Coordinates of C-alpha atoms in Angstrom, one line a residue:
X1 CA -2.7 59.6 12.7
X2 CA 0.9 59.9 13.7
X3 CA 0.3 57.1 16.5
X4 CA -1.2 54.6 13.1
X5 CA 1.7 56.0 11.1
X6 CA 4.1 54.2 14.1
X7 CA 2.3 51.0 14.3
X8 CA 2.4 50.4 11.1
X9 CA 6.0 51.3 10.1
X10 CA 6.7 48.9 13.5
X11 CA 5.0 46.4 11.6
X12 CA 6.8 46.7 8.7
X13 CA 10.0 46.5 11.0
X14 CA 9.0 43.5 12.3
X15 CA 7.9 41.5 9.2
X16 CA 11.5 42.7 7.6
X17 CA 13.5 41.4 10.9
X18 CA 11.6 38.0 10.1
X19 CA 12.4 37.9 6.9
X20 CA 15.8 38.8 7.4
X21 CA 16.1 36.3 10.2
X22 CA 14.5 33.2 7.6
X23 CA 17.0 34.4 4.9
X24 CA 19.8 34.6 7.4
X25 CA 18.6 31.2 8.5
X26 CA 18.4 29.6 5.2
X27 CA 21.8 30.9 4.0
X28 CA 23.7 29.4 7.4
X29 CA 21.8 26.5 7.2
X30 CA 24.3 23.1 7.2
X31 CA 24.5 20.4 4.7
X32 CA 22.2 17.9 5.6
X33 CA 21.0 14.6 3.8
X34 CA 17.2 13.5 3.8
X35 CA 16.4 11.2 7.1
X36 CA 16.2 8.5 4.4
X37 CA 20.1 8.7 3.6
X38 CA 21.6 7.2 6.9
X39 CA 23.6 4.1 8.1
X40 CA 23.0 0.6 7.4
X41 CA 20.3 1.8 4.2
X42 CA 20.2 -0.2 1.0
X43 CA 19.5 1.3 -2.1
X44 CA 17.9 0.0 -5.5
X45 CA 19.9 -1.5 -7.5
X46 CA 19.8 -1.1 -11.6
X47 CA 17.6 1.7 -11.0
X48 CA 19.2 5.8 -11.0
X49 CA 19.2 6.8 -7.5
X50 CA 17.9 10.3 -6.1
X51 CA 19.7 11.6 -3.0
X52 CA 18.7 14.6 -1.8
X53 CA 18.4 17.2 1.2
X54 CA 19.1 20.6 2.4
X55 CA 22.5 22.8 2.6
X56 CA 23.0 26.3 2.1
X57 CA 21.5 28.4 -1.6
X58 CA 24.2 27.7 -4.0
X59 CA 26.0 25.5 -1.9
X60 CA 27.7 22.7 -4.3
X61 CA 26.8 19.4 -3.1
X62 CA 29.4 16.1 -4.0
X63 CA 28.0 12.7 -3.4
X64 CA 30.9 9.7 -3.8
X65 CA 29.9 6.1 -3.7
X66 CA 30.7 3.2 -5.3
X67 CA 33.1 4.8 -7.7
X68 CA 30.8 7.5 -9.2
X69 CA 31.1 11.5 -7.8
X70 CA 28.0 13.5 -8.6
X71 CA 28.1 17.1 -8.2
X72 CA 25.4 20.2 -8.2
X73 CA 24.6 23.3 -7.0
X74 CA 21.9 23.8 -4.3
X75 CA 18.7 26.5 -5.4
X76 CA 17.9 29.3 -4.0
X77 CA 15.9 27.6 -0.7
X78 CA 18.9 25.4 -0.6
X79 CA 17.4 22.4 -1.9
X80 CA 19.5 20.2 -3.5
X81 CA 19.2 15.9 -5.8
X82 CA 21.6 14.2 -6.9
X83 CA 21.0 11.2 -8.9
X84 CA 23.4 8.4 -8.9
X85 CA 23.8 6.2 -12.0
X86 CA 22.6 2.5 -11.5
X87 CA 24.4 0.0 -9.8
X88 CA 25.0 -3.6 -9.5
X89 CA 23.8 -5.2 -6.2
X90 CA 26.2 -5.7 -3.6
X91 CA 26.0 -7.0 -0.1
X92 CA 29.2 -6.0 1.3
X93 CA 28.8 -2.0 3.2
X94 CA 30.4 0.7 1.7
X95 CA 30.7 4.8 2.8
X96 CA 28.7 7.6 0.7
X97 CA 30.4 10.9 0.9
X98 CA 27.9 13.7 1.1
X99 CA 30.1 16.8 0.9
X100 CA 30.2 20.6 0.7
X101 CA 31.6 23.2 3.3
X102 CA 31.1 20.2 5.6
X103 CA 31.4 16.3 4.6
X104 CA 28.8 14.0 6.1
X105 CA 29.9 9.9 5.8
X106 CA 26.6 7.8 5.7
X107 CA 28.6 4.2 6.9
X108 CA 27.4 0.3 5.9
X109 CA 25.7 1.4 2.9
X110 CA 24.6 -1.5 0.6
X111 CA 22.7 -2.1 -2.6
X112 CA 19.7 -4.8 -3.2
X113 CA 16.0 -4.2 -3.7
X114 CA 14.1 -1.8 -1.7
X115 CA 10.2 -2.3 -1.7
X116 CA 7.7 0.2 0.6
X117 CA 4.9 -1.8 2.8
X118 CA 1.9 0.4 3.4
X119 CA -1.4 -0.3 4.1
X120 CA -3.4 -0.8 7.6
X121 CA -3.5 -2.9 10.3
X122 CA -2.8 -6.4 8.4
X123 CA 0.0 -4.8 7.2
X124 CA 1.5 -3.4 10.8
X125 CA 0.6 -6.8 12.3
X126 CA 3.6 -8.2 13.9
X127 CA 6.3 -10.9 13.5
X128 CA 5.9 -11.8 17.2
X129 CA 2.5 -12.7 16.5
X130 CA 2.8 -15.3 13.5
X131 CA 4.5 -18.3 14.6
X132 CA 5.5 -19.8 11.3
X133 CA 7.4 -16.3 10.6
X134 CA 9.0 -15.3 13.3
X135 CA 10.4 -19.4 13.2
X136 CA 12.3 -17.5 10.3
X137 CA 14.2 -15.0 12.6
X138 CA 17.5 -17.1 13.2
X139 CA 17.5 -17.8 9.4
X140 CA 17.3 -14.4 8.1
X141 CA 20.1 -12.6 6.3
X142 CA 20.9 -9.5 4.5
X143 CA 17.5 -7.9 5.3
X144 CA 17.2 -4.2 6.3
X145 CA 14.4 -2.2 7.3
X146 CA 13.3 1.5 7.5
X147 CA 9.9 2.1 9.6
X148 CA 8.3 5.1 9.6
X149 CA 7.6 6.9 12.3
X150 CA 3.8 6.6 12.5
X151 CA 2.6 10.6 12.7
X152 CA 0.1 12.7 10.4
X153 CA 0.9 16.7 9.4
X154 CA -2.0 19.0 8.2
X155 CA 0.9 19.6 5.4
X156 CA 3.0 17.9 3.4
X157 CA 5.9 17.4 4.7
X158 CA 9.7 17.5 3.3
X159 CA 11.4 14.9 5.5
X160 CA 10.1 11.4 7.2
X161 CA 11.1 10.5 10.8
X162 CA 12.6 7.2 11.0
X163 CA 16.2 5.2 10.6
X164 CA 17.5 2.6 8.8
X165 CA 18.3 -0.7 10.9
X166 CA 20.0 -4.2 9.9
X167 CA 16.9 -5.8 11.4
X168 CA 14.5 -7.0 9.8
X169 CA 11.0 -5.1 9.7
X170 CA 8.2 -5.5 12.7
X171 CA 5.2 -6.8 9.9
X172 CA 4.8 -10.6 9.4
X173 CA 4.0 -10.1 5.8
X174 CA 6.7 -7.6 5.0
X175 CA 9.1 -9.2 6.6
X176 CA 8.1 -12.8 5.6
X177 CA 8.3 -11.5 1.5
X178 CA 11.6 -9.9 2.4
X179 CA 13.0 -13.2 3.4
X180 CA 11.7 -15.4 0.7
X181 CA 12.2 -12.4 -1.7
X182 CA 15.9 -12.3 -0.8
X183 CA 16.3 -16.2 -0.6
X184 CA 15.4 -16.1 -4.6
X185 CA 17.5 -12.6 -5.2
X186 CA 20.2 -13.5 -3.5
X187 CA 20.9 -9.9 -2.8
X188 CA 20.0 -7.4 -0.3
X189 CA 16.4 -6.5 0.8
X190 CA 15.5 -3.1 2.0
X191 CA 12.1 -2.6 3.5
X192 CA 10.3 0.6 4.1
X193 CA 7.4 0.1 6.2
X194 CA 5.4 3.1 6.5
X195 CA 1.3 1.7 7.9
X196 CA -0.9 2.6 10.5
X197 CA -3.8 0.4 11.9
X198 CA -7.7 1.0 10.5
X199 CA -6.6 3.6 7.8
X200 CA -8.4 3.9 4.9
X201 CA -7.3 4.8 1.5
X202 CA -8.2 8.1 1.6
X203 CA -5.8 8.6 4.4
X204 CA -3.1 8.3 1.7
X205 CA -4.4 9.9 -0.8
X206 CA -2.6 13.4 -1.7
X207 CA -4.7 16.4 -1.6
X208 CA -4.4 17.4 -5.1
X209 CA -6.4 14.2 -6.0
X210 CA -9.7 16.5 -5.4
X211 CA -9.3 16.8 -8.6
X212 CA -9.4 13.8 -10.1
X213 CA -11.9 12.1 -7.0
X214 CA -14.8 13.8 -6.8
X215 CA -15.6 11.5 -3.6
X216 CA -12.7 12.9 -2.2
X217 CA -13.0 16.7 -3.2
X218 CA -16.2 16.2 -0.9
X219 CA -14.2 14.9 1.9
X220 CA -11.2 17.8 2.2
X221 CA -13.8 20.4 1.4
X222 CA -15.6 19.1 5.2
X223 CA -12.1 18.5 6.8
X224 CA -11.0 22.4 5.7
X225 CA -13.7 23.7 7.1
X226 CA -13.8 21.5 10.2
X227 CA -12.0 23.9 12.3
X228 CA -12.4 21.2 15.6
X229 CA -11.4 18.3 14.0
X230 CA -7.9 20.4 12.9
X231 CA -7.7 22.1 16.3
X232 CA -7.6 18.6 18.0
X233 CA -5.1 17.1 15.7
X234 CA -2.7 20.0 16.2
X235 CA -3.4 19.2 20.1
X236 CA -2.3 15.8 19.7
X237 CA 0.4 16.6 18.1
X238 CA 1.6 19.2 20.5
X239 CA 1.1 17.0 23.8
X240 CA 4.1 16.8 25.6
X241 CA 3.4 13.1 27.2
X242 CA 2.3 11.2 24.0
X243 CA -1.4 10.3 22.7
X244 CA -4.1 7.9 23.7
X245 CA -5.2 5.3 22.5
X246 CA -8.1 7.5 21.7
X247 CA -6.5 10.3 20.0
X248 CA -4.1 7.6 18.1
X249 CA -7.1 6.2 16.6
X250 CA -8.8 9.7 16.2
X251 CA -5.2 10.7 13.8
X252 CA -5.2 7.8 11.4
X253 CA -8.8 8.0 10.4
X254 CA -8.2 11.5 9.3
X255 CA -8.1 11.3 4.9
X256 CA -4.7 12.6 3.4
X257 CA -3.0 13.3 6.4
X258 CA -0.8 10.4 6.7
X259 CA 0.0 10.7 3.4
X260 CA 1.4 13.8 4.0
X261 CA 3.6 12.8 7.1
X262 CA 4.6 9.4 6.1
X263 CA 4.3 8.9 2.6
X264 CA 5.0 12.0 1.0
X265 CA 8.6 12.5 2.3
X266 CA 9.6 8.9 1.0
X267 CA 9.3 10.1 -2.7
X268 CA 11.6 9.7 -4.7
X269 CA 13.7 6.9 -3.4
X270 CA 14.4 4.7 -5.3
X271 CA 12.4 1.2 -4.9
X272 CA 11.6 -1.5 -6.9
X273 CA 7.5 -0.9 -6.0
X274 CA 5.2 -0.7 -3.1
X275 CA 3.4 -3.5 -1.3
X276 CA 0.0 -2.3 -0.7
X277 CA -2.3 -4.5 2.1
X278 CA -5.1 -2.6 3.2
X279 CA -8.4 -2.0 2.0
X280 CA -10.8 -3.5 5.4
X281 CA -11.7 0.1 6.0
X282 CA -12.7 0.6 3.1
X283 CA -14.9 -2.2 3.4
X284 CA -17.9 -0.9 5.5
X285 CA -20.1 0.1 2.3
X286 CA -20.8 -1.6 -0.5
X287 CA -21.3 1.2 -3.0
X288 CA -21.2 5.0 -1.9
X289 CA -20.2 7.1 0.7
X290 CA -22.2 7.9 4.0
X291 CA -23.7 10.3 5.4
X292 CA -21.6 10.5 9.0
X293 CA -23.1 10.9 12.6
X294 CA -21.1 12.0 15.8
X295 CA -21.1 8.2 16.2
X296 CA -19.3 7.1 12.9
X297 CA -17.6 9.9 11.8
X298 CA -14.8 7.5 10.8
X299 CA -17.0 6.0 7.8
X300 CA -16.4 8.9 5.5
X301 CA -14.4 6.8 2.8
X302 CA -15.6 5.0 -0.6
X303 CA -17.1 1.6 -0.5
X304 CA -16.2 -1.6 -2.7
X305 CA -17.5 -0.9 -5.6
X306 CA -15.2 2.4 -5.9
X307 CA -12.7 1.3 -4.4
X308 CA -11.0 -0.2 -7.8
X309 CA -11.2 3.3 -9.7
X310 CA -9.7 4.8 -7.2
X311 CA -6.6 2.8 -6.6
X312 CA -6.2 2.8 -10.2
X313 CA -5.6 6.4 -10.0
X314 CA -3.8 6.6 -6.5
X315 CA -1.4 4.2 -8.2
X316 CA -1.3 6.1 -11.3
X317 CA -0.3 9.0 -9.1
X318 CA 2.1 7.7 -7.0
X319 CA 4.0 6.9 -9.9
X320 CA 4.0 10.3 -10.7
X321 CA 5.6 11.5 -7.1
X322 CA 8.3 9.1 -7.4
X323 CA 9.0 10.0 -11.3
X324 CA 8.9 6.4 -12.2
X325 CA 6.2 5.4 -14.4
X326 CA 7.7 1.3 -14.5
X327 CA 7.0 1.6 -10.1
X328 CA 5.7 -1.8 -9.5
X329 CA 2.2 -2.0 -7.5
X330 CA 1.3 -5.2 -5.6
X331 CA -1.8 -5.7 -3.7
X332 CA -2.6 -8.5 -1.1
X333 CA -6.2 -9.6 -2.1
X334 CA -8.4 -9.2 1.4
X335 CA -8.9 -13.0 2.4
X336 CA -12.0 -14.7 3.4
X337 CA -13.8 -13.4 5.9
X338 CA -17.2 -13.9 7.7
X339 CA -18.6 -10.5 8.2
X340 CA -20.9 -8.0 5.9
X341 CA -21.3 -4.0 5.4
X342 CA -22.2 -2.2 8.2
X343 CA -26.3 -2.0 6.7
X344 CA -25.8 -6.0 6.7
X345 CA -23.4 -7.2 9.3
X346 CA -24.9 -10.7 9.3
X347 CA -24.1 -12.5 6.1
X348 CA -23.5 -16.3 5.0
X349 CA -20.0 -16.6 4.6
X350 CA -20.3 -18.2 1.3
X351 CA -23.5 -16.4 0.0
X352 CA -22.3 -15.8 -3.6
X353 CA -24.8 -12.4 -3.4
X354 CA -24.3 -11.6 -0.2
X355 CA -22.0 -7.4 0.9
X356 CA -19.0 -9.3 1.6
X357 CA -15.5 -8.6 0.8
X358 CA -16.2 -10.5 -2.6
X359 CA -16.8 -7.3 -3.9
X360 CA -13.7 -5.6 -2.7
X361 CA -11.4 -8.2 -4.2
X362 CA -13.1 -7.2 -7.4
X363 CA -12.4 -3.8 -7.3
X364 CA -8.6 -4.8 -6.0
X365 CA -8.3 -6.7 -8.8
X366 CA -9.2 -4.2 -11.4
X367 CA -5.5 -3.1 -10.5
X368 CA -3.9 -5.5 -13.0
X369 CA -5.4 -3.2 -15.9
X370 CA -2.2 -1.3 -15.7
X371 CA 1.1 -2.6 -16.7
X372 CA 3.6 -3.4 -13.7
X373 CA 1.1 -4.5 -11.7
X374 CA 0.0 -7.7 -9.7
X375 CA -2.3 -9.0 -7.0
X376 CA -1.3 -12.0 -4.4
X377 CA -4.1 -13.9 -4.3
X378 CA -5.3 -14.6 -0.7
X379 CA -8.5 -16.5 -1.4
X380 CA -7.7 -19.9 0.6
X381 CA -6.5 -17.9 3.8
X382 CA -8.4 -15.9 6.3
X383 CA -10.5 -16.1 9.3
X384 CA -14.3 -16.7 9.2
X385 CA -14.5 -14.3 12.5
X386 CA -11.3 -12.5 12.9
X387 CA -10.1 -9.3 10.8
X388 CA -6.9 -9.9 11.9
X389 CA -5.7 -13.6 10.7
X390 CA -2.5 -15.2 11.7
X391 CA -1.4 -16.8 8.4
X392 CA 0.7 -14.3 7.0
X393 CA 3.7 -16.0 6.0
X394 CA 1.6 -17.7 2.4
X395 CA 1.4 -14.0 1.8
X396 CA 5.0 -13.2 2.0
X397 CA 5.8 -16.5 0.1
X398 CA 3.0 -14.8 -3.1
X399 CA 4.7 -11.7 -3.2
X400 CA 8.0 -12.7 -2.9
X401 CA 7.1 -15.0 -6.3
X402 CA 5.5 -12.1 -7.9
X403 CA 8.4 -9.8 -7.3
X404 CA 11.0 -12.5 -8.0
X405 CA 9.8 -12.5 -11.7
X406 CA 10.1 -9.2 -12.4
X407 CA 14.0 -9.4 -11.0
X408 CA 15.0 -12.6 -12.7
X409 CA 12.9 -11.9 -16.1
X410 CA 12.2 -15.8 -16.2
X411 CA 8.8 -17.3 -17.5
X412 CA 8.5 -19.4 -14.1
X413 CA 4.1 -19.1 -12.8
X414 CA 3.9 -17.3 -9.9
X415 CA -0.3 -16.8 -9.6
X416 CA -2.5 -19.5 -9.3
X417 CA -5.6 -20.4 -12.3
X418 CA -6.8 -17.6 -13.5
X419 CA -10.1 -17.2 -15.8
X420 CA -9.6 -16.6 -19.4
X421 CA -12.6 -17.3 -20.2
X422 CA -15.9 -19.3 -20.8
X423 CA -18.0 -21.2 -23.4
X424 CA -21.8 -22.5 -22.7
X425 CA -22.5 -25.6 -23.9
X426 CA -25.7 -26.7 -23.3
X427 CA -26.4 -27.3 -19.8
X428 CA -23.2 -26.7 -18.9
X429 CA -20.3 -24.0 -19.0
X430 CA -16.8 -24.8 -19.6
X431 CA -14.2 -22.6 -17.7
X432 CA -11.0 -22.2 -19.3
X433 CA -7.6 -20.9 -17.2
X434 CA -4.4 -19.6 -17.9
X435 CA -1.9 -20.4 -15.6
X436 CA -3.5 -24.3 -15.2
X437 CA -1.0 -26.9 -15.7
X438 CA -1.4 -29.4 -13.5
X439 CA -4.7 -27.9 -12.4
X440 CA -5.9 -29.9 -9.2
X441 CA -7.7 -29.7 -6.3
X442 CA -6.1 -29.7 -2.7
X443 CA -7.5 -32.3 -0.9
X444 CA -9.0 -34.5 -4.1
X445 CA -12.2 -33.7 -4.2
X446 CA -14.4 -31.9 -6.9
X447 CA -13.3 -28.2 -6.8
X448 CA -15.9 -26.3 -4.7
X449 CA -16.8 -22.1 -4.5
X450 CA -18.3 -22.8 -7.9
X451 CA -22.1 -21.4 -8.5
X452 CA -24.0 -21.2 -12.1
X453 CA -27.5 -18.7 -12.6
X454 CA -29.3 -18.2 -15.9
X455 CA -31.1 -14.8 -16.8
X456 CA -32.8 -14.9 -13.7
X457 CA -30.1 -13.9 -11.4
X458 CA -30.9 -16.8 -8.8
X459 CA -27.8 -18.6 -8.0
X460 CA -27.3 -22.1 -7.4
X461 CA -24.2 -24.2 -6.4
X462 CA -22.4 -25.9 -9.5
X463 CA -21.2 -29.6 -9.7
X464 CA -17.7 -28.9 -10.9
X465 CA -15.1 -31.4 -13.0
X466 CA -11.7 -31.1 -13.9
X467 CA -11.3 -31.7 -17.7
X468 CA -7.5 -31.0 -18.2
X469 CA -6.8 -27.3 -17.8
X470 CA -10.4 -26.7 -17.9
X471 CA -13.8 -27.0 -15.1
X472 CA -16.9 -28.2 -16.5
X473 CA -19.6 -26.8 -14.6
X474 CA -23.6 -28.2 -14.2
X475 CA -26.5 -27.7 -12.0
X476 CA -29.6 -29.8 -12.0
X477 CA -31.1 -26.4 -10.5
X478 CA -29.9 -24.5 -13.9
X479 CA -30.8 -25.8 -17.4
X480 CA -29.6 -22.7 -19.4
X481 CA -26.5 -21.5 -17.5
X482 CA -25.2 -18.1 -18.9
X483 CA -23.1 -16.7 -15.6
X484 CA -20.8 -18.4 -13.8
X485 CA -19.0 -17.1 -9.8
X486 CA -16.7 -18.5 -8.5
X487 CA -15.3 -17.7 -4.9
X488 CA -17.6 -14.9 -4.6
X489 CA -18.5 -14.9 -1.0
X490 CA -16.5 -13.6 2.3
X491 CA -15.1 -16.8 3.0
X492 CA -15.6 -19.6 0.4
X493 CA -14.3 -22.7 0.6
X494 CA -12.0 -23.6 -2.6
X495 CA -9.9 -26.2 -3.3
X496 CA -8.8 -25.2 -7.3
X497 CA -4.8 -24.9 -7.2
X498 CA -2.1 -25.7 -10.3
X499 CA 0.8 -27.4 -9.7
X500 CA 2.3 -25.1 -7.9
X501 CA -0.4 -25.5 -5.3
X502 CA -1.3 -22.1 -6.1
X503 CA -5.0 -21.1 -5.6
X504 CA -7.2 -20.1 -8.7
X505 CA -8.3 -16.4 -8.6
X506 CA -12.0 -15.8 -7.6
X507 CA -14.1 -14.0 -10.7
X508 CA -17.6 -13.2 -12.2
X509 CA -18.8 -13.0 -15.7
X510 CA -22.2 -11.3 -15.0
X511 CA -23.1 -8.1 -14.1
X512 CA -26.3 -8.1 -12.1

């Protein structure tokens, strides 16, 4: 009894030297700004600005820049925001003063708009590899870029490994819509790039969406008790030499990890919105979730159908980490590609019924049911066979025009035709468009991607006229047309622009 009377007041010991050694720690810990807050970083302008990080409890924190000095009073764990008041844009570097019973000078800081790039692999693709962007190098000014150090944690984590650089960003899209985006501005661009290759959404997704994703609950209840799975990624993480191609792939088809490590930390610096391109993993199943083998163990995500609902809440969400509830959300539209679901791989490319990615663009563009929201519309562009096409820089040019709007506040279009809706008139249907002045087709033909079906559900190919900022639609195949698709395949081929040269959005009114 006497010996189990030791142990345990040497237990006791020992927990109370630890936690005397993590107080002590705490308490003598310096003043340090979040990874974000470094040289050369550009911050949102006409927007309040968090700055944050860690100093000792009670420590009292001064920020100066740009005229203003913010004070406050680290907590207890030494945690410590400051929110600056909005500012003008302004492209000439300037010092922030982060001080307390040190003083740390963060130097060539400037003010613009900052937009995060997630997503997957279209989204990580590079400059190097898209010849009509990187032809844009020499031309680019006053673009900035912040990329996150590609990494998962089993947690979530308080900082982000990374660095702010006057260069511009390693992704042909983000880096192509930061250089049209600042060419309208006129001010500084800031880009965040935080994406990882073949990652689904539910790699991003933070935990406590269990739950409001029932899909999802399922998933993290498998990964918690997947005690392999955990025990490899902390391997990975711990090897001294780097990861393999294997394991890299093996960490960012985990769910919600990579949120954690890389998406997480960013919140709540200040942006204008996120750019969001990815959704081809998501792509595999049309409806449902799979039931995984050793094999495909990476197909545990939500299919098309879902998909929608579910970034409707993620963005919903996401707003809610970054404490902004105006946080603009735009998607790039998956473009046209040849290739089915993984149950039909072999599909006609412009098979208006066929699993193609027809059905994910539907569910992207369910997005636009929230306010402060918008999708670029990719439908002309695209690669019959590859995932990974090379014309990038039409989506940079899209987003740049969507995001220009919401900064200049003008009532310039910036989307292409899009369905407003449709009257039958005897064996025909008239389609109506918003957005349609000057409608046209590209190469002055009769617009194309246009199919007609009556009750039956059979769908046959339309004849299709331009009547002002309307198409008339007729099939000799359909006498009493009630459903109209129109680029509803994986890779259609359209023609139907404004005068902008814009491409009309694809869309169904049936619901078979």
């Amino acid at each position: 009894m006497l010996h189990m009377g030791t142990k345990g007041l040497y237990l006791k010991l020992s927990f109370l030297a630890l936690f005397i050694f993590s107080v002590s720690a705490i308490n003598s810990q310096d003043l340090k700004p979040a990874n974000l807050f470094c040289d050369h970083m550009v911050l949102q302008r006409e927007s309040l600005v968090p700055v944050w990080g860690k100093a000792s409890p009670k420590e009292v924190v001064t920020v100066t820049f740009a005229g203003q000095v913010k004070s406050t009073k680290a907590d207890k764990y030494g945690n410590w925001m400051i929110k600056l008041d909005a500012m003008e844009a302004s492209k000439t570097g300037n010092d922030m003063t982060i001080s307390g019973k040190k003083e740390v000078v963060i130097s060539d800081v400037v003010v613009g708009e900052v937009w995060i790039c997630s997503g997957q692999s279209n989204m990580q693709f590079s400059v190097d590899r898209v010849p009509e962007a990187k032809g844009l190098i020499p031309f680019a000014e006053n673009i900035r870029s912040f990329e996150v150090e590609r990494t998962v944690s089993l947690q979530e984590k308080e900082d982000v490994s990374g660095k702010w650089s006057t260069d511009y960003p390693n992704s042909a899209v983000a880096f192509s819509f930061a250089y049209f985006l600042e060419d309208i501005s006129n001010v500084p661009v800031g880009i965040i790039l935080s994406a990882w290759g073949s990652s689904s959404i539910e790699a991003w997704i933070p935990k406590d969406m269990t739950q409001e994703l029932p899909h999802f609950k399922t998933i993290m209840q498998e990964f918690d008790y997947d005690v392999d799975t955990k025990s490899r990624i902390t391997e990975i993480l711990n090897k001294p030499n780097g990861w393999s191609r294997q394991d890299d792939i093996f960490l960012r088809r985990q769910p919600n990890i990579l949120y954690n490590a890389m998406m997480k930390p960013l919140a709540p610096y200040a942006s204008r919105g996120l750019v969001w391109y990815q959704g081809e993993r998501n792509t595999r199943y049309l409806s449902g979730m799979p039931n995984v083998t050793k094999d495909n163990w990476f197909h545990r995500v939500a299919g098309m159908k879902e998909y929608g609902k579910i970034l409707n809440k993620w963005i919903l969400r996401y707003r809610k980490e970054w404490q902004n509830e105006d946080m603009n959300f735009m998607i790039v539209m998956l473009p046209g590609y040849g290739e089915g679901t993984v149950d039909n791989p072999k599909i006609d490319p412009e098979s208006p019924t066929a699993q193609s990615w027809a059905w994910m663009r539907e569910s992207q563009l369910k997005v636009l049911d929230l306010p402060n929201t918008a999708v670029a519309n990719t439908i002309d562009l695209g690669d019959i066979k590859n995932i990974h096409p090379t014309d990038k820089l039409p989506i940079g040019q899209r987003l740049a025009l969507l995001a220009g709007k919401k900064i200049l506040r003008n009532d310039i279009v910036v989307t292409g035709p899009i369905m407003k809706g449709v009257d039958i008139e005897g064996n025909s249907i008239v389609v109506h468009y918003e957005n349609a002045n000057g409608l046209k087709t590209t190469n002055g033909n009769a617009p194309s991607g246009f199919w007609l079906s009556d009750e039956s559900g059979e769908w046959k190919a339309a004849k299709a006229e331009i009547k002002g900022e309307t198409v008339v639609l007729k099939s000799p195949e359909v006498s009493n047309p009630k459903y109209v698709r129109y680029a509803f395949s994986g890779k259609p081929k359209v023609n139907l622009v404004n005068s902008m040269e814009l491409p009309a959005y694809p869309f169904r009114t049936d619901q078979f």
